[in-house]
CSV table of C-alpha atoms in Angstrom, one decimal:
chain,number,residue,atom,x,y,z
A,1,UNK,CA,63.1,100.1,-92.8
A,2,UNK,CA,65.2,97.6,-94.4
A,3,UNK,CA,64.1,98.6,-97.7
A,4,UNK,CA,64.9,102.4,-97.5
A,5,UNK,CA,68.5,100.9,-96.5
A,6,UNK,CA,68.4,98.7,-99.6
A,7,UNK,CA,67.4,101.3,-101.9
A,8,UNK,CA,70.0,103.8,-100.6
A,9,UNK,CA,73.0,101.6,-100.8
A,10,UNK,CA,71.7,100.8,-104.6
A,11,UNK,CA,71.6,104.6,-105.4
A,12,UNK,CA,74.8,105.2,-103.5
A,13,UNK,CA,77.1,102.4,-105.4
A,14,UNK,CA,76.3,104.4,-108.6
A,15,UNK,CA,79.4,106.7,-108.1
A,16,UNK,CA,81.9,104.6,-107.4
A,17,UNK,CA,80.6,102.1,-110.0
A,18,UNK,CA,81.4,104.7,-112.8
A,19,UNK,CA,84.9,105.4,-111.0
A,20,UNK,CA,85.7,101.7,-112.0
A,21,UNK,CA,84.2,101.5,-115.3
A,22,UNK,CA,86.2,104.4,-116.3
A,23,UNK,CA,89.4,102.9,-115.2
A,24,UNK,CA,91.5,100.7,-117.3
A,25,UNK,CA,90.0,97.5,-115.5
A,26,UNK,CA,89.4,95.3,-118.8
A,27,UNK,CA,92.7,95.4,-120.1
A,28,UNK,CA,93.9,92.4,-121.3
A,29,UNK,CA,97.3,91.1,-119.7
A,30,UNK,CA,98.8,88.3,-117.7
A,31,UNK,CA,98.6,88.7,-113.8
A,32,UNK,CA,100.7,87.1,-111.0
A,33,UNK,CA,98.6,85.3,-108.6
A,34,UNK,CA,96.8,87.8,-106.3
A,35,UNK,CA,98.2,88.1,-102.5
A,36,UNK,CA,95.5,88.3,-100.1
A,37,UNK,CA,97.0,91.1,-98.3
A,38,UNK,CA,96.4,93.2,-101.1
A,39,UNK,CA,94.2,96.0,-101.0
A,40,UNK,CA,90.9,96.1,-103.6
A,41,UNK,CA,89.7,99.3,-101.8
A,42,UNK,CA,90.1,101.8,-99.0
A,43,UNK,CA,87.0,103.5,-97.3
A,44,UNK,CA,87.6,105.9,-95.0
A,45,UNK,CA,90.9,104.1,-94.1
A,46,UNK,CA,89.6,101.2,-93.8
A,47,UNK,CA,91.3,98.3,-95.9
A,48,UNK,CA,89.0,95.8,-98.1
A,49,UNK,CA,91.2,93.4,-99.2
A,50,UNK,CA,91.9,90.7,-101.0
A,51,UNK,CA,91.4,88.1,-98.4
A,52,UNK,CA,88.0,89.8,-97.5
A,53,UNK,CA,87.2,90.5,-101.1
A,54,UNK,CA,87.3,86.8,-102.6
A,55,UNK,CA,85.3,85.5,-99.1
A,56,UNK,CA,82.8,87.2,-100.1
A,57,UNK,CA,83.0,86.0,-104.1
A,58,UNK,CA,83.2,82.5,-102.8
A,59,UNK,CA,79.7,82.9,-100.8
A,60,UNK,CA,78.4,84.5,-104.1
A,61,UNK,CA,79.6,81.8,-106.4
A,62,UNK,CA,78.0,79.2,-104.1
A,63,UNK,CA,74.3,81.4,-105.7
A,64,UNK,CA,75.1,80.8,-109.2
A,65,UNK,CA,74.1,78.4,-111.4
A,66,UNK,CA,76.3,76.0,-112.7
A,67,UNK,CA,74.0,75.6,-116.1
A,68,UNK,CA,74.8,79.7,-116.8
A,69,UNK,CA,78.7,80.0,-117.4
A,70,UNK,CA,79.8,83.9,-116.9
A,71,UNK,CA,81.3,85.5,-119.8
A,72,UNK,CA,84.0,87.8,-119.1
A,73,UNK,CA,81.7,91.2,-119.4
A,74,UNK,CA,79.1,89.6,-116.8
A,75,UNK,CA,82.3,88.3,-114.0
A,76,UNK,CA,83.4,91.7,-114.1
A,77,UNK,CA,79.9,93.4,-113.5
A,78,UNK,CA,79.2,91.1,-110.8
A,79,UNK,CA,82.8,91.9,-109.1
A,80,UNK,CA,82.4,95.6,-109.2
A,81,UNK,CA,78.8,95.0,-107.8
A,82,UNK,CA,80.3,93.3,-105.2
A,83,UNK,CA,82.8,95.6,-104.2
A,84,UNK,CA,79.9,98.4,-104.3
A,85,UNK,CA,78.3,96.4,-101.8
A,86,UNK,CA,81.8,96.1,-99.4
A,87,UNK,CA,82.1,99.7,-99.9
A,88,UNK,CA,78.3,100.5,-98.5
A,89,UNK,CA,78.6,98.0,-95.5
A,90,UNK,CA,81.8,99.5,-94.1
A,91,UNK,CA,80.5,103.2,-94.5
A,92,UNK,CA,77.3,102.0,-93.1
A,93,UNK,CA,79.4,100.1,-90.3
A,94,UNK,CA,81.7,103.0,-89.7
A,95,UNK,CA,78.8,105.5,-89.3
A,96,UNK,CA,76.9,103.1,-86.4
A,97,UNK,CA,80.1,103.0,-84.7
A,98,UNK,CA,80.4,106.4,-84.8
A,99,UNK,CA,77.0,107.0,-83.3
A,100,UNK,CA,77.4,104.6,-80.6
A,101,UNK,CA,75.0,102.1,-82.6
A,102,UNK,CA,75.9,98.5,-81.2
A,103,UNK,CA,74.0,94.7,-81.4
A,104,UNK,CA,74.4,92.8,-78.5
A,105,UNK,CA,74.3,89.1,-78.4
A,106,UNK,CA,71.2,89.1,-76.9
A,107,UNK,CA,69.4,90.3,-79.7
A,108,UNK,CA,71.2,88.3,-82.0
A,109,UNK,CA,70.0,84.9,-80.2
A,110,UNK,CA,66.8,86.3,-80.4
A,111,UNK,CA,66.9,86.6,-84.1
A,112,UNK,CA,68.3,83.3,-84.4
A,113,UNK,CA,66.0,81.9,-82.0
A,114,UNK,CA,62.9,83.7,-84.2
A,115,UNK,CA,64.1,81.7,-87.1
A,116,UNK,CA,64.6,78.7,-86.2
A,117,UNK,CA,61.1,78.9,-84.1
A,118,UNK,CA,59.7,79.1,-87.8
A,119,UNK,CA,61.0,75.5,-89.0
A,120,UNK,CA,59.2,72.7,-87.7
A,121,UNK,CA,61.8,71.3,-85.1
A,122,UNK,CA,65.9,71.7,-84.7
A,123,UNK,CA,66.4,68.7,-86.8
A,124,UNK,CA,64.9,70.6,-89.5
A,125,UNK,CA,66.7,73.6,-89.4
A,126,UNK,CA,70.0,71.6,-88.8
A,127,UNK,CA,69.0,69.4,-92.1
A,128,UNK,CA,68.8,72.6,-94.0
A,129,UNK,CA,71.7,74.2,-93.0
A,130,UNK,CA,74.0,71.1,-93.8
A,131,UNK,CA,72.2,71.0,-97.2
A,132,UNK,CA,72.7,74.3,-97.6
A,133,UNK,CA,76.8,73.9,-96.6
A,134,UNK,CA,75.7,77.3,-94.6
A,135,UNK,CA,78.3,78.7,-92.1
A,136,UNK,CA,76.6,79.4,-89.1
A,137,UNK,CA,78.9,82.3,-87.7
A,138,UNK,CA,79.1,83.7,-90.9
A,139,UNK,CA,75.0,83.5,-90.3
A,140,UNK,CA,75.2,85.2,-87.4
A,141,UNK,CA,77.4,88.1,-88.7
A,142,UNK,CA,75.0,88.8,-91.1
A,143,UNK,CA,71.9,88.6,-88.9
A,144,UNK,CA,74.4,91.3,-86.4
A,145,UNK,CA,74.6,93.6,-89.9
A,146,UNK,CA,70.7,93.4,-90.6
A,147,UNK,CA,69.9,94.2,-87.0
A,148,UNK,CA,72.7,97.0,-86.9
A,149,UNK,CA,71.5,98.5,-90.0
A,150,UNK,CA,67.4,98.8,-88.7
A,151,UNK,CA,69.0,100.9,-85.7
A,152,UNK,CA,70.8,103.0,-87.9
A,153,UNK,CA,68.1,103.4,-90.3
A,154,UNK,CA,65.8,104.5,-87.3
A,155,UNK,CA,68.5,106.9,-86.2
A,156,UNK,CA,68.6,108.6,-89.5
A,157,UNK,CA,65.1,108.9,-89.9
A,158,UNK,CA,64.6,111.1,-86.4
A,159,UNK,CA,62.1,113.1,-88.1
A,160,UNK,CA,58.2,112.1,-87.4
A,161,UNK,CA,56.9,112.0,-90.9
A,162,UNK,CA,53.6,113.5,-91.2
A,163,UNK,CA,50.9,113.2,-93.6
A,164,UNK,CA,48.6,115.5,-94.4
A,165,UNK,CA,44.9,114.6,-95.8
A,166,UNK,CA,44.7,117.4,-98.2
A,167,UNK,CA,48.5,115.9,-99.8
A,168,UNK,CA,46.1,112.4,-99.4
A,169,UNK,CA,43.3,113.7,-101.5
A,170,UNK,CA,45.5,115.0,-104.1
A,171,UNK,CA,47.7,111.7,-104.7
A,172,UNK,CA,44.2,109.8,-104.9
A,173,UNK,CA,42.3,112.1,-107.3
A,174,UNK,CA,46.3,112.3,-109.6
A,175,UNK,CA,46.1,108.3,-109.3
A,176,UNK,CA,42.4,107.4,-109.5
A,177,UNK,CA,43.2,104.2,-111.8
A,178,UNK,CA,45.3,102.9,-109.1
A,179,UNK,CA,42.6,102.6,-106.8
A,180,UNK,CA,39.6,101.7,-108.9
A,181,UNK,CA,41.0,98.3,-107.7
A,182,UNK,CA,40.8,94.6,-110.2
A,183,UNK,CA,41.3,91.2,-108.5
A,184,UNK,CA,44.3,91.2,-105.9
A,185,UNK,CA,46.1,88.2,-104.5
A,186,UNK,CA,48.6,88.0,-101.5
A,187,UNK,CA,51.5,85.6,-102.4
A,188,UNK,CA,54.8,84.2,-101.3
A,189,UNK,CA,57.2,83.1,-103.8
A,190,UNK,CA,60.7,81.7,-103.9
A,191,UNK,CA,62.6,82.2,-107.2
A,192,UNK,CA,65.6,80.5,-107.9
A,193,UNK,CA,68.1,79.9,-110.4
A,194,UNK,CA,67.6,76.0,-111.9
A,195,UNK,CA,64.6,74.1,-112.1
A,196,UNK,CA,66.1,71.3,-109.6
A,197,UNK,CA,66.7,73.4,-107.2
A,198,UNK,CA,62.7,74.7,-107.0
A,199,UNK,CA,61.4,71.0,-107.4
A,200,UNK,CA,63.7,70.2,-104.1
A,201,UNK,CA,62.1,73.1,-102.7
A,202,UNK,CA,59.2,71.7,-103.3
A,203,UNK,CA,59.3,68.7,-101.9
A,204,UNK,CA,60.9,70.4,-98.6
A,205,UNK,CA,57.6,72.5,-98.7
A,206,UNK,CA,55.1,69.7,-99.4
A,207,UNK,CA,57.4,67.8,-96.2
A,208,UNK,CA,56.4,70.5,-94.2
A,209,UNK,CA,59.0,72.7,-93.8
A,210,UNK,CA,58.0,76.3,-93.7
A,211,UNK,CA,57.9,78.3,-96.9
A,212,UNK,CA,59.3,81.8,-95.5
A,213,UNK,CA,62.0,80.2,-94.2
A,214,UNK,CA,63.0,78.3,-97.0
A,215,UNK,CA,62.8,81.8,-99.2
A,216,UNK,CA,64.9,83.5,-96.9
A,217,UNK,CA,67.3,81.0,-97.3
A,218,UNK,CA,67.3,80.3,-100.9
A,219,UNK,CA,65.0,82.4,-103.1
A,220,UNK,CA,67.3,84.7,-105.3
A,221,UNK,CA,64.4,87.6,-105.2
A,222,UNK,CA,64.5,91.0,-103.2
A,223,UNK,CA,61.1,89.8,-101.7
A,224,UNK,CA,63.5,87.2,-99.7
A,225,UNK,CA,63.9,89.8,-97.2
A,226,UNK,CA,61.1,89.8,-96.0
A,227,UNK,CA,60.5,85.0,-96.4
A,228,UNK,CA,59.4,85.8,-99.8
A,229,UNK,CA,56.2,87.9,-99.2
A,230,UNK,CA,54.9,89.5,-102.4
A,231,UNK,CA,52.3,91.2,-100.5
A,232,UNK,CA,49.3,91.7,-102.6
A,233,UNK,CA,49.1,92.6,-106.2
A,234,UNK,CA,46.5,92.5,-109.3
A,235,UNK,CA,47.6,90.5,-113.0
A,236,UNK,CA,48.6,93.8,-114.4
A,237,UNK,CA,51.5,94.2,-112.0
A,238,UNK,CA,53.3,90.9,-112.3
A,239,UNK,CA,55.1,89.6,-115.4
A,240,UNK,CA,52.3,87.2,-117.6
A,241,UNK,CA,54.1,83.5,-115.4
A,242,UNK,CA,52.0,84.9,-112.5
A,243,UNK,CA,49.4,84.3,-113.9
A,244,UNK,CA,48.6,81.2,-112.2
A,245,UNK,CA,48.3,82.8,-108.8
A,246,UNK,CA,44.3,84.4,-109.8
A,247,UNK,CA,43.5,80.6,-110.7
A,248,UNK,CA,44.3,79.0,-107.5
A,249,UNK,CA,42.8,79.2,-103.9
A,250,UNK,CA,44.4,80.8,-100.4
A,251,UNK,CA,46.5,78.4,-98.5
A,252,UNK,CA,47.0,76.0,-102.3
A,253,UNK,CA,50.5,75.7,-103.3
A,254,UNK,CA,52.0,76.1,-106.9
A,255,UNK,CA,54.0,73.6,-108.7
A,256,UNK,CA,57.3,75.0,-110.1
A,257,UNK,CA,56.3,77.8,-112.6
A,258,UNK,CA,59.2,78.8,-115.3
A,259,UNK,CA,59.9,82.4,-116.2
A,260,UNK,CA,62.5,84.7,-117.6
A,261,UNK,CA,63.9,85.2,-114.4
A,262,UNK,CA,64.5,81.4,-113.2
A,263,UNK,CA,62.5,79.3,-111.1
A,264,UNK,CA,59.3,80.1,-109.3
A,265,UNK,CA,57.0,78.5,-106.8
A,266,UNK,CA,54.2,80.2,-105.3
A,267,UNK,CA,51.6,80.1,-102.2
A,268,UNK,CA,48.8,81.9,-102.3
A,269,UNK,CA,47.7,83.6,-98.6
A,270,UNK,CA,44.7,85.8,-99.9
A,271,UNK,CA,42.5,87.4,-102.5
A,272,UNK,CA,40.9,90.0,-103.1
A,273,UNK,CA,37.7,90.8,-105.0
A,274,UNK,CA,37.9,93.5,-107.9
A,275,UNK,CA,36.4,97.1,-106.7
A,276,UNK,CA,36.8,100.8,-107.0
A,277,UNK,CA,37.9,102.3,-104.1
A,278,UNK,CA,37.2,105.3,-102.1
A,279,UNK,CA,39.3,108.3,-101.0
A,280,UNK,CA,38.7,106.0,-97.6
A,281,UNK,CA,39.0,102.8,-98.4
A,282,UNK,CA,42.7,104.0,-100.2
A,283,UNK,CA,43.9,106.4,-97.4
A,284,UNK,CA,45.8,103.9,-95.3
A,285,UNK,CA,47.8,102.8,-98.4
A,286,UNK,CA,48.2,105.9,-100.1
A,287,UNK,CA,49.1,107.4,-96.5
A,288,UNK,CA,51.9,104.4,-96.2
A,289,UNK,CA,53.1,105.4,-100.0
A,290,UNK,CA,53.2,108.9,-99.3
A,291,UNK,CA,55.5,108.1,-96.0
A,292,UNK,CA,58.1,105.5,-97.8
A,293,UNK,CA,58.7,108.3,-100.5
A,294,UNK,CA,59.2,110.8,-97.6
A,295,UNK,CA,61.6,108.3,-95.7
A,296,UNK,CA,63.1,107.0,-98.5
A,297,UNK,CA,64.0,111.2,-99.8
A,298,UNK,CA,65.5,111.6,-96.0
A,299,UNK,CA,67.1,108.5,-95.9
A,300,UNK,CA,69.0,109.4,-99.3
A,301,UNK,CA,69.9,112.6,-98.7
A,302,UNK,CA,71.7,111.3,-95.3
A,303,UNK,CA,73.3,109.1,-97.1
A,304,UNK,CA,74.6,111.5,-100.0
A,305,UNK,CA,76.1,113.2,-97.1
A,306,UNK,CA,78.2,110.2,-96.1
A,307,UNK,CA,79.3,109.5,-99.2
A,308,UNK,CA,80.5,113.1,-99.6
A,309,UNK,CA,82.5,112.9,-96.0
A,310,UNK,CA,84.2,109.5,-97.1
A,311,UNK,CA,87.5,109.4,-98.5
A,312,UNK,CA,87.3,106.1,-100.8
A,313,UNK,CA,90.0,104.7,-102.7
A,314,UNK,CA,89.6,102.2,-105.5
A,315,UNK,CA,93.0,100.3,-106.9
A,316,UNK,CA,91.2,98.8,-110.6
A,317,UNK,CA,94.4,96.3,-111.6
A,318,UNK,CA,94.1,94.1,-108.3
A,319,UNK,CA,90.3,94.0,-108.6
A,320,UNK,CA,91.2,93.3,-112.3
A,321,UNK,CA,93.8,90.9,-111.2
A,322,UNK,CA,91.1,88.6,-108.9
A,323,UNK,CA,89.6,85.7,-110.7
A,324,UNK,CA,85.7,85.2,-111.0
């Protein structure tokens, strides 16, 4: 579920992204400091302001890398990004609240409790949030969002999806080279930004601390979501630096692998032997396919139809005016 949410909010930040970048927001002038009462954005009413706006920033400048300076282009991107993503949360928000959608403090201690229960003991998880200079409430709101947004995501998606085996057959026979299956391995990875950062990670790992946790935490890829599970995959569907995963054995951990992207360091779970499969051996994946494109189609076009209701309001020159 959370990845149909993930993939909508993506697809819905598209519009008002163009809004902005069609605004005068890169003109060059001098600005007087920025109040914090200011609006950057009205949704539905509801102010995001200032204040709320560079909160936010701050937690995402605590993710970059101090060895990769922004240029001006790449500051403003990643501020209109971020404002995309303000925008989603309080239509998503407002829309749970309008179905009576709430996350009671019960559930969120049992979150909590679920990932703590992953690290060895208290004093580790305490270690890691102090190294981490992570605000706990701030935490907690966030685990309160992720759990809000599965309920809504199940509310949308009231329809039972069903697959038939004659829509089966067809996607198998139209995709035979998926399924005449090479080597597969199952994998965790957490990717971050410097290469200090992935050796400390290391030697948290090699310590004993768990490795899903630590990726939630800290790795920079989507795959966080769910403690860095890549699930599995063969060589021709990872970039040439995973490469390294086919040559080692389930349960062996990586040392820290370099690529394009940053950091990396893998743990291999499983693998798989290379075979072609049959129209039954690939019915349980192609049948989970063929339901994530049908959920993820619903799922979009309830969200067009928010985005259509909402009356959003963007002010470019105080967004403009907010330093990176």
């Amino acid at each position: 579920m959370k990845s149909y949410v993930t993939w909508a909010t993506r697809a819905a930040a598209i519009g008002i992204l163009l809004i902005i970048l069609l605004s005068p927001l890169g003109c060059e002038k001098e600005s007087a400091p920025v109040s914090t009462d200011e609006v950057v954005a009205t949704v539905n009413d509801v102010d995001i302001t200032v204040s709320e706006f560079t909160t936010a920033l701050a937690s995402l400048k605590t993710e970059l890398s101090e060895d990769a300076p922004l240029d001006e282009d790449r500051a403003r991107m990643m501020k209109l990004n971020l404002l995309n993503q303000l925008i989603d949360r309080k239509l998503l928000v407002a829309e749970a609240e309008a179905l009576g959608i709430t996350v009671s403090d019960v559930e969120i201690d049992d979150a909590v409790n679920r990932i703590i229960g992953e690290y060895p003991d208290q004093e580790t998880f305490d270690e890691q949030v102090k190294n981490g200079n992570i605000d706990l409430d701030q935490w907690r709101r966030e685990i309160e969002y992720k759990l809000l947004l599965e309920k809504l995501v199940e509310s949308a998606l009231t329809t039972e999806i069903e697959i038939l085996p004659e829509d089966i057959e067809l996607f198998y026979e139209e995709n035979r080279e998926d399924y005449s299956a090479d080597e597969m391995v199952h994998a965790l990875q957490i990717m971050v930004e410097t290469r200090e950062q992935a050796e400390e990670l290391l030697s948290e790992i090699k310590d004993g601390t768990d490795f899903s946790s630590l990726a939630t935490i800290h790795s920079i890829s989507p795959d966080s979501a769910r403690g860095g599970d890549l699930g599995f995959f063969s060589r021709d569907e990872m970039p040439p630096d995973f490469e390294i995963v086919f040559e080692m054995e389930p349960g062996e951990l990586s040392d820290v692998v370099e690529s394009p992207y940053g950091f990396h360091i893998f743990r291999v779970l499983e693998k798989s032997p290379a075979k072609d499969m049959t129209l039954e051996e690939a019915t349980p994946e192609i049948t989970e396919k063929l339901k994530r494109i049908k959920a993820e189609e619903e799922y979009g076009m309830w969200f067009s139809e928010i985005k259509e209701r909402a009356q959003i309001e963007i002010n470019p020159s105080v967004l403009d005016d907010i330093t990176f």
